[in-house]
CSV table of C-alpha atoms in Angstrom, one decimal:
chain,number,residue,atom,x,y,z
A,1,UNK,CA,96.6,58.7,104.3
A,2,UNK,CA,100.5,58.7,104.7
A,3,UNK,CA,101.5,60.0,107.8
A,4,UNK,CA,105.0,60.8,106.5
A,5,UNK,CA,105.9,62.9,104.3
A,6,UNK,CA,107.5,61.2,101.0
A,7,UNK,CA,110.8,61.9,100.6
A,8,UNK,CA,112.1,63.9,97.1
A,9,UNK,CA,115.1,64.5,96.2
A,10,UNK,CA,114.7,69.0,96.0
A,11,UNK,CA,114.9,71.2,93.0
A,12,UNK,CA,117.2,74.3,93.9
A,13,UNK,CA,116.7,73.9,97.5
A,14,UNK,CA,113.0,74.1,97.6
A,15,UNK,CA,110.7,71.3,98.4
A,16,UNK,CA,108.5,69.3,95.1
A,17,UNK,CA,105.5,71.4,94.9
A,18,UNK,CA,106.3,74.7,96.4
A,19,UNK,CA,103.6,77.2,95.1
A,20,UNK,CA,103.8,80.9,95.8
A,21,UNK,CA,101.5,83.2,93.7
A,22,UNK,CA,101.4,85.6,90.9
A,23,UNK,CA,101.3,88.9,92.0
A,24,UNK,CA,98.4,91.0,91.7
A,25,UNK,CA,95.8,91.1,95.2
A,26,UNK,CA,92.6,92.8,96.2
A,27,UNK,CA,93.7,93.5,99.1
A,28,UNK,CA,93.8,97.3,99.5
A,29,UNK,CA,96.5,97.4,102.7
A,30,UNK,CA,100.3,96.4,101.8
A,31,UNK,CA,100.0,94.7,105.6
A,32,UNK,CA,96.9,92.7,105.5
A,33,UNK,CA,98.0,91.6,101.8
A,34,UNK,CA,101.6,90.0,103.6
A,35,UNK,CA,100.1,88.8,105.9
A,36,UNK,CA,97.5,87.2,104.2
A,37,UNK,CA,100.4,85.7,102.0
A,38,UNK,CA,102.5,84.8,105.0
A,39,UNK,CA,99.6,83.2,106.9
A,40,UNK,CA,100.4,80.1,104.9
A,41,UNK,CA,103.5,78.3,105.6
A,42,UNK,CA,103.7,76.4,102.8
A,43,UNK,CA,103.4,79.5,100.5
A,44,UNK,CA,106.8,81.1,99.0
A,45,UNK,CA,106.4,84.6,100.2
A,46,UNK,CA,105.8,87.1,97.0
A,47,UNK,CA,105.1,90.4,97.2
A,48,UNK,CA,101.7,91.8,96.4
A,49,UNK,CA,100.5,94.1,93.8
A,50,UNK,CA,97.6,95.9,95.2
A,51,UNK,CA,95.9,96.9,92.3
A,52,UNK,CA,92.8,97.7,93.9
A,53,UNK,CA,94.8,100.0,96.0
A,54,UNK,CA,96.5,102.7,93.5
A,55,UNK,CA,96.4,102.5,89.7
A,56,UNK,CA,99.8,102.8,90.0
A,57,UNK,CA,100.2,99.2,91.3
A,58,UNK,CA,98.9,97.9,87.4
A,59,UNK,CA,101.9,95.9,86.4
A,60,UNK,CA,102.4,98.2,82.9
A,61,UNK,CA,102.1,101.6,85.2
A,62,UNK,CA,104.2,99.8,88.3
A,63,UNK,CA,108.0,99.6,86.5
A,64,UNK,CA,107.5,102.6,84.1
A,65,UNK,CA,108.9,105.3,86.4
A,66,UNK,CA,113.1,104.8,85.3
A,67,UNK,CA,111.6,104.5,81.6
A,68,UNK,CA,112.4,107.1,79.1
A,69,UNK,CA,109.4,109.6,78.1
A,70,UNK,CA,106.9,107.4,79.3
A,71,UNK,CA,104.4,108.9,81.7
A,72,UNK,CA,101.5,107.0,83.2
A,73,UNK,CA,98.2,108.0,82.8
A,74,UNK,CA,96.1,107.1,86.2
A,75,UNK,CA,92.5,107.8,84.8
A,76,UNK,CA,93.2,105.3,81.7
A,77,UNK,CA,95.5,103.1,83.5
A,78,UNK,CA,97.8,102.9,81.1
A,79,UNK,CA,101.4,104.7,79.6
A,80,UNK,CA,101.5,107.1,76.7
A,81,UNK,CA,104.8,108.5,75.0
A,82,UNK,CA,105.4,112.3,76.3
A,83,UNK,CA,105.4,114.5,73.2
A,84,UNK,CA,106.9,117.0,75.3
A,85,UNK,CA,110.1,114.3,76.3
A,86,UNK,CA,113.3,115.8,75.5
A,87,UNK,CA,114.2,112.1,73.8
A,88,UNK,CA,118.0,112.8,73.2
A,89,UNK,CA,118.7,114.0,76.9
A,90,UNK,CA,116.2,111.2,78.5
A,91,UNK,CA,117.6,108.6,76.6
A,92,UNK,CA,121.6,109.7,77.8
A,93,UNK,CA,120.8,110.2,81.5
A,94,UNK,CA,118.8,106.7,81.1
A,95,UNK,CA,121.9,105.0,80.0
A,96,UNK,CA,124.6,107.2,81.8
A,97,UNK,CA,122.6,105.4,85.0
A,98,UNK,CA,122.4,101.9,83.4
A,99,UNK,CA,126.1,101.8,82.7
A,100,UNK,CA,126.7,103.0,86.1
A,101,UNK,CA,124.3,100.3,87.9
A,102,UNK,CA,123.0,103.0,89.5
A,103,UNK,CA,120.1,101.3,91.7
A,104,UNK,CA,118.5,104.7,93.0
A,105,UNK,CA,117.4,105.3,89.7
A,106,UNK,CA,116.1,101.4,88.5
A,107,UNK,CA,114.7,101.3,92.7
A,108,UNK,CA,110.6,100.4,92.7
A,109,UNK,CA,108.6,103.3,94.6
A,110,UNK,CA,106.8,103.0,97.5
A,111,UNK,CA,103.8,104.9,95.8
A,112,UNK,CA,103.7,102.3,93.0
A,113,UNK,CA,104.7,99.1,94.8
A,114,UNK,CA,103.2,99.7,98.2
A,115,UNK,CA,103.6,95.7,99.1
A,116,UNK,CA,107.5,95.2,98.2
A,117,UNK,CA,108.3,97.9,100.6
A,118,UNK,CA,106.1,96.0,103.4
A,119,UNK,CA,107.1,92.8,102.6
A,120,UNK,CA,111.0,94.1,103.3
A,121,UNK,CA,110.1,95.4,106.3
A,122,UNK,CA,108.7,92.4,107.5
A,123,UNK,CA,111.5,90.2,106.2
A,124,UNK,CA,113.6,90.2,108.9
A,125,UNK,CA,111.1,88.5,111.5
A,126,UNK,CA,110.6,85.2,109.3
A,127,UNK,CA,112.4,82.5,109.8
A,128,UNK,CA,115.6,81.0,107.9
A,129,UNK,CA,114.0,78.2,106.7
A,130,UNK,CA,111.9,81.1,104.5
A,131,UNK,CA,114.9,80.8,102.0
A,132,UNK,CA,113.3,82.4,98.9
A,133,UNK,CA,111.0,85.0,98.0
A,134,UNK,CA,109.4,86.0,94.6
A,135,UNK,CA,109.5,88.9,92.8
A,136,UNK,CA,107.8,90.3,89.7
A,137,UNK,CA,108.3,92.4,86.4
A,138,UNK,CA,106.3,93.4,84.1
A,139,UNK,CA,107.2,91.6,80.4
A,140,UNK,CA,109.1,93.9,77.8
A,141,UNK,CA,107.2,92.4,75.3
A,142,UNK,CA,103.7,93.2,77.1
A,143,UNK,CA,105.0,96.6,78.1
A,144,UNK,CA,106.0,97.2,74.4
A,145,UNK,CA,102.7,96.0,73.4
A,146,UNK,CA,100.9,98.4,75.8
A,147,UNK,CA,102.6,101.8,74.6
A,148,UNK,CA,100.9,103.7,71.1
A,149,UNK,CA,103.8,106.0,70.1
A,150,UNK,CA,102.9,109.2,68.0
A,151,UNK,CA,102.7,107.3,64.6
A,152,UNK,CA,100.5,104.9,65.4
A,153,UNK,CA,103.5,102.4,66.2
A,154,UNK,CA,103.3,100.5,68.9
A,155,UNK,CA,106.4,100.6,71.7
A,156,UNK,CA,107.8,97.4,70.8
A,157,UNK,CA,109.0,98.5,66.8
A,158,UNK,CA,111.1,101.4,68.5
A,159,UNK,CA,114.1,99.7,68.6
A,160,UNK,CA,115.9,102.7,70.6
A,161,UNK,CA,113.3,102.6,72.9
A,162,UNK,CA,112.5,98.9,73.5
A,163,UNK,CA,116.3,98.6,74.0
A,164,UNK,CA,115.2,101.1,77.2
A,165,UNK,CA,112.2,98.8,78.2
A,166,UNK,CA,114.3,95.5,78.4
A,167,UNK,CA,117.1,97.0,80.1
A,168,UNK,CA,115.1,99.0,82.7
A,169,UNK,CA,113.0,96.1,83.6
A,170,UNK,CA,115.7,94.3,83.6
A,171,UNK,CA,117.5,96.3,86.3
A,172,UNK,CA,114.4,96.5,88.2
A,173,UNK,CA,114.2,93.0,88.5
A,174,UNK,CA,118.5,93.3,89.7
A,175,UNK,CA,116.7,95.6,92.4
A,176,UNK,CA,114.4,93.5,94.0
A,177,UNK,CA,116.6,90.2,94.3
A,178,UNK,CA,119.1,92.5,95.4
A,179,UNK,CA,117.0,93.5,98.4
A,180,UNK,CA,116.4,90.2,99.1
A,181,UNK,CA,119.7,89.1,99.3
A,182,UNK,CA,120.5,92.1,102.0
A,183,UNK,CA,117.9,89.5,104.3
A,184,UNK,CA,119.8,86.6,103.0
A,185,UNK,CA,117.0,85.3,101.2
A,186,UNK,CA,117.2,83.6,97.5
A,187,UNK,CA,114.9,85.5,94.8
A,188,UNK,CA,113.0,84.0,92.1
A,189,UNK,CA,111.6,86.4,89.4
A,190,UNK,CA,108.9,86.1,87.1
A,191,UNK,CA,108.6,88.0,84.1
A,192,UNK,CA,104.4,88.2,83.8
A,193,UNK,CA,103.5,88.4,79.9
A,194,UNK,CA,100.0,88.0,79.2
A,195,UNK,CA,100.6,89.3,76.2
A,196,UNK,CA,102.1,86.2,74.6
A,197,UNK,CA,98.9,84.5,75.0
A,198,UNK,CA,97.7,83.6,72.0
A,199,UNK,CA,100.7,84.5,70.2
A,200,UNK,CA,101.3,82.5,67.0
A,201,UNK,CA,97.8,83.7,65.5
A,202,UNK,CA,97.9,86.1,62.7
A,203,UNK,CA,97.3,89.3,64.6
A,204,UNK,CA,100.8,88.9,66.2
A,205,UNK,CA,102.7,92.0,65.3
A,206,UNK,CA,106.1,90.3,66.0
A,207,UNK,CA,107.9,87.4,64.8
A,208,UNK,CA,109.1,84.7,66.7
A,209,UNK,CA,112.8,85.7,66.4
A,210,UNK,CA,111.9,89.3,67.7
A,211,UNK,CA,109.7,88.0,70.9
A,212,UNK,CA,112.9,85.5,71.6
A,213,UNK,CA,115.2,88.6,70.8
A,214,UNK,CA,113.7,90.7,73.5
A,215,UNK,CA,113.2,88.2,76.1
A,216,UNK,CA,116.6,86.4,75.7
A,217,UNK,CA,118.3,90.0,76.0
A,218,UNK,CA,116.0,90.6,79.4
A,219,UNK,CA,116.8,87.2,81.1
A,220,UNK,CA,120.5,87.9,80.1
A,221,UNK,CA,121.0,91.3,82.0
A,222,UNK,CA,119.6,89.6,85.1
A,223,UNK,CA,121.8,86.7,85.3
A,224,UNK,CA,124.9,88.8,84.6
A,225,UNK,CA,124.3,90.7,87.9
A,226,UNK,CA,122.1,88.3,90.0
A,227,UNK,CA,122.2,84.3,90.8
A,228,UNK,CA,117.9,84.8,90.7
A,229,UNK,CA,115.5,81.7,89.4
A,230,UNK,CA,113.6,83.6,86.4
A,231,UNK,CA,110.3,82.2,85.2
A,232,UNK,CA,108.2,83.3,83.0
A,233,UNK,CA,104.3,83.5,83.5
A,234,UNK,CA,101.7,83.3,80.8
A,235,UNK,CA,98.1,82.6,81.6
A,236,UNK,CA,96.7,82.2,78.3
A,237,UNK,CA,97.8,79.7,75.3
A,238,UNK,CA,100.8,80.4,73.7
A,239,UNK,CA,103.4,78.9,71.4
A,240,UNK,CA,104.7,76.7,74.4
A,241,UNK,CA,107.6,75.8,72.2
A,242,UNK,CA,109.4,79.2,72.3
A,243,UNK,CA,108.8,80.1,75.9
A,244,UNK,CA,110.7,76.1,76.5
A,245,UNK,CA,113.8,77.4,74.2
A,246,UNK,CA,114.7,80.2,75.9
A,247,UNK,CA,116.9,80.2,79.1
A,248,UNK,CA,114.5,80.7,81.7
A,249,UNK,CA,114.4,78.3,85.1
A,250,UNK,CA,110.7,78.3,85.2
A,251,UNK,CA,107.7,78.1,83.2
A,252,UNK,CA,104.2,79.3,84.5
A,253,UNK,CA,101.5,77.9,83.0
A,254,UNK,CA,97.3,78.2,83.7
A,255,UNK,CA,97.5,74.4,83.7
A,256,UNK,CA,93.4,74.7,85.0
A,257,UNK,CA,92.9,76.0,81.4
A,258,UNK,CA,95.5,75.4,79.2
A,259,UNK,CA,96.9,72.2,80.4
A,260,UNK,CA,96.2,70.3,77.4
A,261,UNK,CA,97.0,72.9,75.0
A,262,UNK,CA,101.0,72.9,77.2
A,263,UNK,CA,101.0,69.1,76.6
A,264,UNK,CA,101.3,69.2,73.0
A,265,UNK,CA,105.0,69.9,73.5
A,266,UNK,CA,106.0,67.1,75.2
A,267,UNK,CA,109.5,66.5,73.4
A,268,UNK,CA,110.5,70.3,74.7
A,269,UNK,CA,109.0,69.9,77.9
A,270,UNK,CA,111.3,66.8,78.4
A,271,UNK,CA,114.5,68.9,77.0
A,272,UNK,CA,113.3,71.9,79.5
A,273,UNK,CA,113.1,69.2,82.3
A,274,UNK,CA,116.7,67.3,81.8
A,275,UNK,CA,118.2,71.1,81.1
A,276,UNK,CA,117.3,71.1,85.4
A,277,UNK,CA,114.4,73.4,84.7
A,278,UNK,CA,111.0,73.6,86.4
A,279,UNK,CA,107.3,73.6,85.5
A,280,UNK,CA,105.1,76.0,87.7
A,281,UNK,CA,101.6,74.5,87.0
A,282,UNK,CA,99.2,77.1,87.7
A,283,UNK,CA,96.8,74.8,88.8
A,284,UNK,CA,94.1,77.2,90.8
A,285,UNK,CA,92.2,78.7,88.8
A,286,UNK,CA,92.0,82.5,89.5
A,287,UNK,CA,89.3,83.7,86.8
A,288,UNK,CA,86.6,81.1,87.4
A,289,UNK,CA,87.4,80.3,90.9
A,290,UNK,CA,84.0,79.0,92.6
A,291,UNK,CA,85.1,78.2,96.0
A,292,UNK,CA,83.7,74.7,94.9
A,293,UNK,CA,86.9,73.7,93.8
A,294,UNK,CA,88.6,70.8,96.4
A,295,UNK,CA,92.5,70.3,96.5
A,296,UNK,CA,91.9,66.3,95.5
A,297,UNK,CA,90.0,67.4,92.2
A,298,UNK,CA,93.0,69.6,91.0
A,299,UNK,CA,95.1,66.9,92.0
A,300,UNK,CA,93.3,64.7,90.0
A,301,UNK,CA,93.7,66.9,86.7
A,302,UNK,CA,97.4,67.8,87.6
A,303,UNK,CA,98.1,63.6,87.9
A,304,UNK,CA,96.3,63.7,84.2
A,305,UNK,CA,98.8,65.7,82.7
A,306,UNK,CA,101.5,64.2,84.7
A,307,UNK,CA,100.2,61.1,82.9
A,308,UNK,CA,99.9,61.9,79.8
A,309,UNK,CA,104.3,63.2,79.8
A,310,UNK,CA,105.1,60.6,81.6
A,311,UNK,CA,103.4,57.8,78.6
A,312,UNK,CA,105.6,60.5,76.0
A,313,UNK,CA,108.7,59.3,78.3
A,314,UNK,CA,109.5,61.9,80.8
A,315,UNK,CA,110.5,61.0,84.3
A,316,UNK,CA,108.2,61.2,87.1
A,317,UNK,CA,110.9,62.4,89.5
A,318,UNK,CA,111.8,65.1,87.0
A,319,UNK,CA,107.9,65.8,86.7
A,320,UNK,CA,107.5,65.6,90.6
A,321,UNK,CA,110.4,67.4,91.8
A,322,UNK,CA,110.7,69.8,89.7
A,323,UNK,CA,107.0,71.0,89.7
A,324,UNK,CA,106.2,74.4,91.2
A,325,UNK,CA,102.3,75.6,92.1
A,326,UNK,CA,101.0,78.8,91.8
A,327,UNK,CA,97.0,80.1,91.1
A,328,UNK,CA,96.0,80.2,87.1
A,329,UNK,CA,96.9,83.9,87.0
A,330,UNK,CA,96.6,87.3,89.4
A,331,UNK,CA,94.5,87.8,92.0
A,332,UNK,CA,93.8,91.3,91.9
A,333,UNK,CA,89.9,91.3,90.2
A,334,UNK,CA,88.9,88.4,93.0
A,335,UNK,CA,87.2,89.6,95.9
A,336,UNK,CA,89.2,90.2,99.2
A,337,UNK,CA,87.7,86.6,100.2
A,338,UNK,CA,87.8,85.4,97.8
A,339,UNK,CA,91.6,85.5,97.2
A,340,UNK,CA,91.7,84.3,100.6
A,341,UNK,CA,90.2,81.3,100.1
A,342,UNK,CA,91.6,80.9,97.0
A,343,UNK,CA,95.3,80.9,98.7
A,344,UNK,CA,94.4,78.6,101.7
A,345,UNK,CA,93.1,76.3,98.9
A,346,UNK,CA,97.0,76.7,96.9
A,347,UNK,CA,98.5,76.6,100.4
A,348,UNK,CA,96.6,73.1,100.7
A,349,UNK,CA,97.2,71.8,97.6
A,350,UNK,CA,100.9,72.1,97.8
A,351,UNK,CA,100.9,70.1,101.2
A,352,UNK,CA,99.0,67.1,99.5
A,353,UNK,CA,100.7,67.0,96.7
A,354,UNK,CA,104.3,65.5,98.3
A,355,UNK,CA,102.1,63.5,99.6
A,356,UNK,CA,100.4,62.5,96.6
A,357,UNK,CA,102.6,62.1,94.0
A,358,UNK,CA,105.0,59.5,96.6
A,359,UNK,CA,108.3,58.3,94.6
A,360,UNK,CA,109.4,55.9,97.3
């Protein structure tokens, strides 16, 4: 074993094969789940959604407050459309505080976002050479799938009120790495869509113009105010080729189960690579985590699929340095244990691999 580290050159300041994790915990105290997250040096601090905790943590219920007549409904965990919603008056206060920037309004709560109120407090007390810390939204295009409207429409073919959902997410995204930066601390944001998996199939309600329509319009309001890394995480297959296109830094992938299925793109994985992008391979998986699992054996699959790109032509220093870890998807229906193993395992794997995957 090398007793040195290998030396890379870094991808926006952070270190080849940073991992941080998704979001969701079972932990059900906002200080136990930081510190649990924090235990691990190696880990990019993110803040936890304790979904155990309050079904207000549930990423669809978490953003909805600033969101016009959408009300969540705790028993069902999930958002209807108010009948009762004055639309014409909701929708002008919404975007009299839009134009106006007006952060009080697009602010998380502390009653649905228990852990990014902790995780602030604690901020202070970790060290500079913490320089980032992830932060998470809810996708518009999963939020707009989630919401039945009176006619039987779904959210997302309101056009008045999608415009709503991809702005308001997108300001509550604005908030977090805002907050971060008061700690002097660099923000990457992921926008979680699980609802993208499988798109492509013929049950998609949308076309692919529409999905890229919505996103590209959601990344755009959050670069124009913040200098954030924005990924985008999908834990199921997907159409790999339109997530690639769009102008994200980072793609998050469950490479434990969908490797294979992200290796079919291999020409717009290289174009996302040169364009100075990333890869988060989601390497750990969340769902079907044993506890068998060992940091060589996913290292072994992960040096597969490097592989595989690099016989299609892609650089291994592009493949190596700009690689980012993270667990397969959330955390939050794992046991309390559980997800503690399963982040000293990511924690572990991330240490080996600079040491694996050596380009000198």
């Amino acid at each position: 074993m090398q007793t040195t580290a290998p030396k890379h050159t870094q991808w926006k300041d952070l270190a080849p094969f940073s991992a941080t994790g998704i979001g969701s915990v079972p932990f059900l105290s906002a200080d136990q789940a930081c510190q649990e997250i924090l235990s691990h040096e190696s880990l990019i601090p993110f803040w936890p959604q304790l979904v155990q905790k309050d079904p207000r943590e549930d990423m669809v219920l978490q953003y909805s407050p600033p969101l016009p007549c959408l009300q969540p409904d705790l028993a069902q965990k999930n958002l209807f459309y108010d009948p009762n919603c004055n639309r014409a008056e909701t929708l002008l206060l919404f975007y009299e505080k839009f134009l106006a920037s007006d952060f009080s309004f697009f602010s998380l709560l502390p009653d649905f976002a228990a852990g990014f109120f902790r995780l602030l407090q604690i901020l202070p007390s970790l060290p500079p050479s913490v320089r980032y810390v992830k932060g998470q939204i809810v996708g518009p295009i999963t939020l707009g799938l989630s919401v039945k409207l009176p006619s039987d429409r779904f959210l997302i073919h309101d056009p008045e009120l999608m415009d709503t959902v991809v702005k308001g997410l997108a300001l509550q995204a604005v908030y977090q790495a805002k907050k971060f930066e008061d700690f002097d601390r660099k923000s990457i944001i992921f926008l979680d869509e699980p609802s993208l998996s499988g798109y492509g199939s013929a049950f998609t309600p949308l076309s692919r113009d529409e999905v890229i329509k919505i996103l590209e319009e959601t990344i755009q309001h959050i670069r124009e105010q913040v200098g954030s890394l924005i990924g985008l995480h999908c834990c199921g297959n997907t159409d790999w080729s339109l997530l690639l296109s769009l102008d994200l830094d980072i793609i998050n992938l469950d490479a434990f189960n969908f490797g294979h299925s992200f290796l079919l793109y291999p020409n717009e994985i290289k174009k996302f690579l040169e364009k100075g992008k990333a890869v988060a391979w989601g390497l750990v998986p969340t769902a079907g985590f044993t506890g068998q699992e060992t940091a060589l054996a996913l290292l072994d699959q992960l040096a597969a699929h490097f592989q595989t790109l690099i016989n299609k032509g892609i650089s291994p220093e592009r493949l190596y340095t700009q690689a980012l870890l993270t667990p397969a998807c959330g955390m939050g229906t794992l046991s309390e244990q559980t997800a503690g193993r399963l982040l000293a395992l990511l924690a572990e794997v991330s240490l080996r691999a600079r040491e694996r995957f050596d380009l000198s």
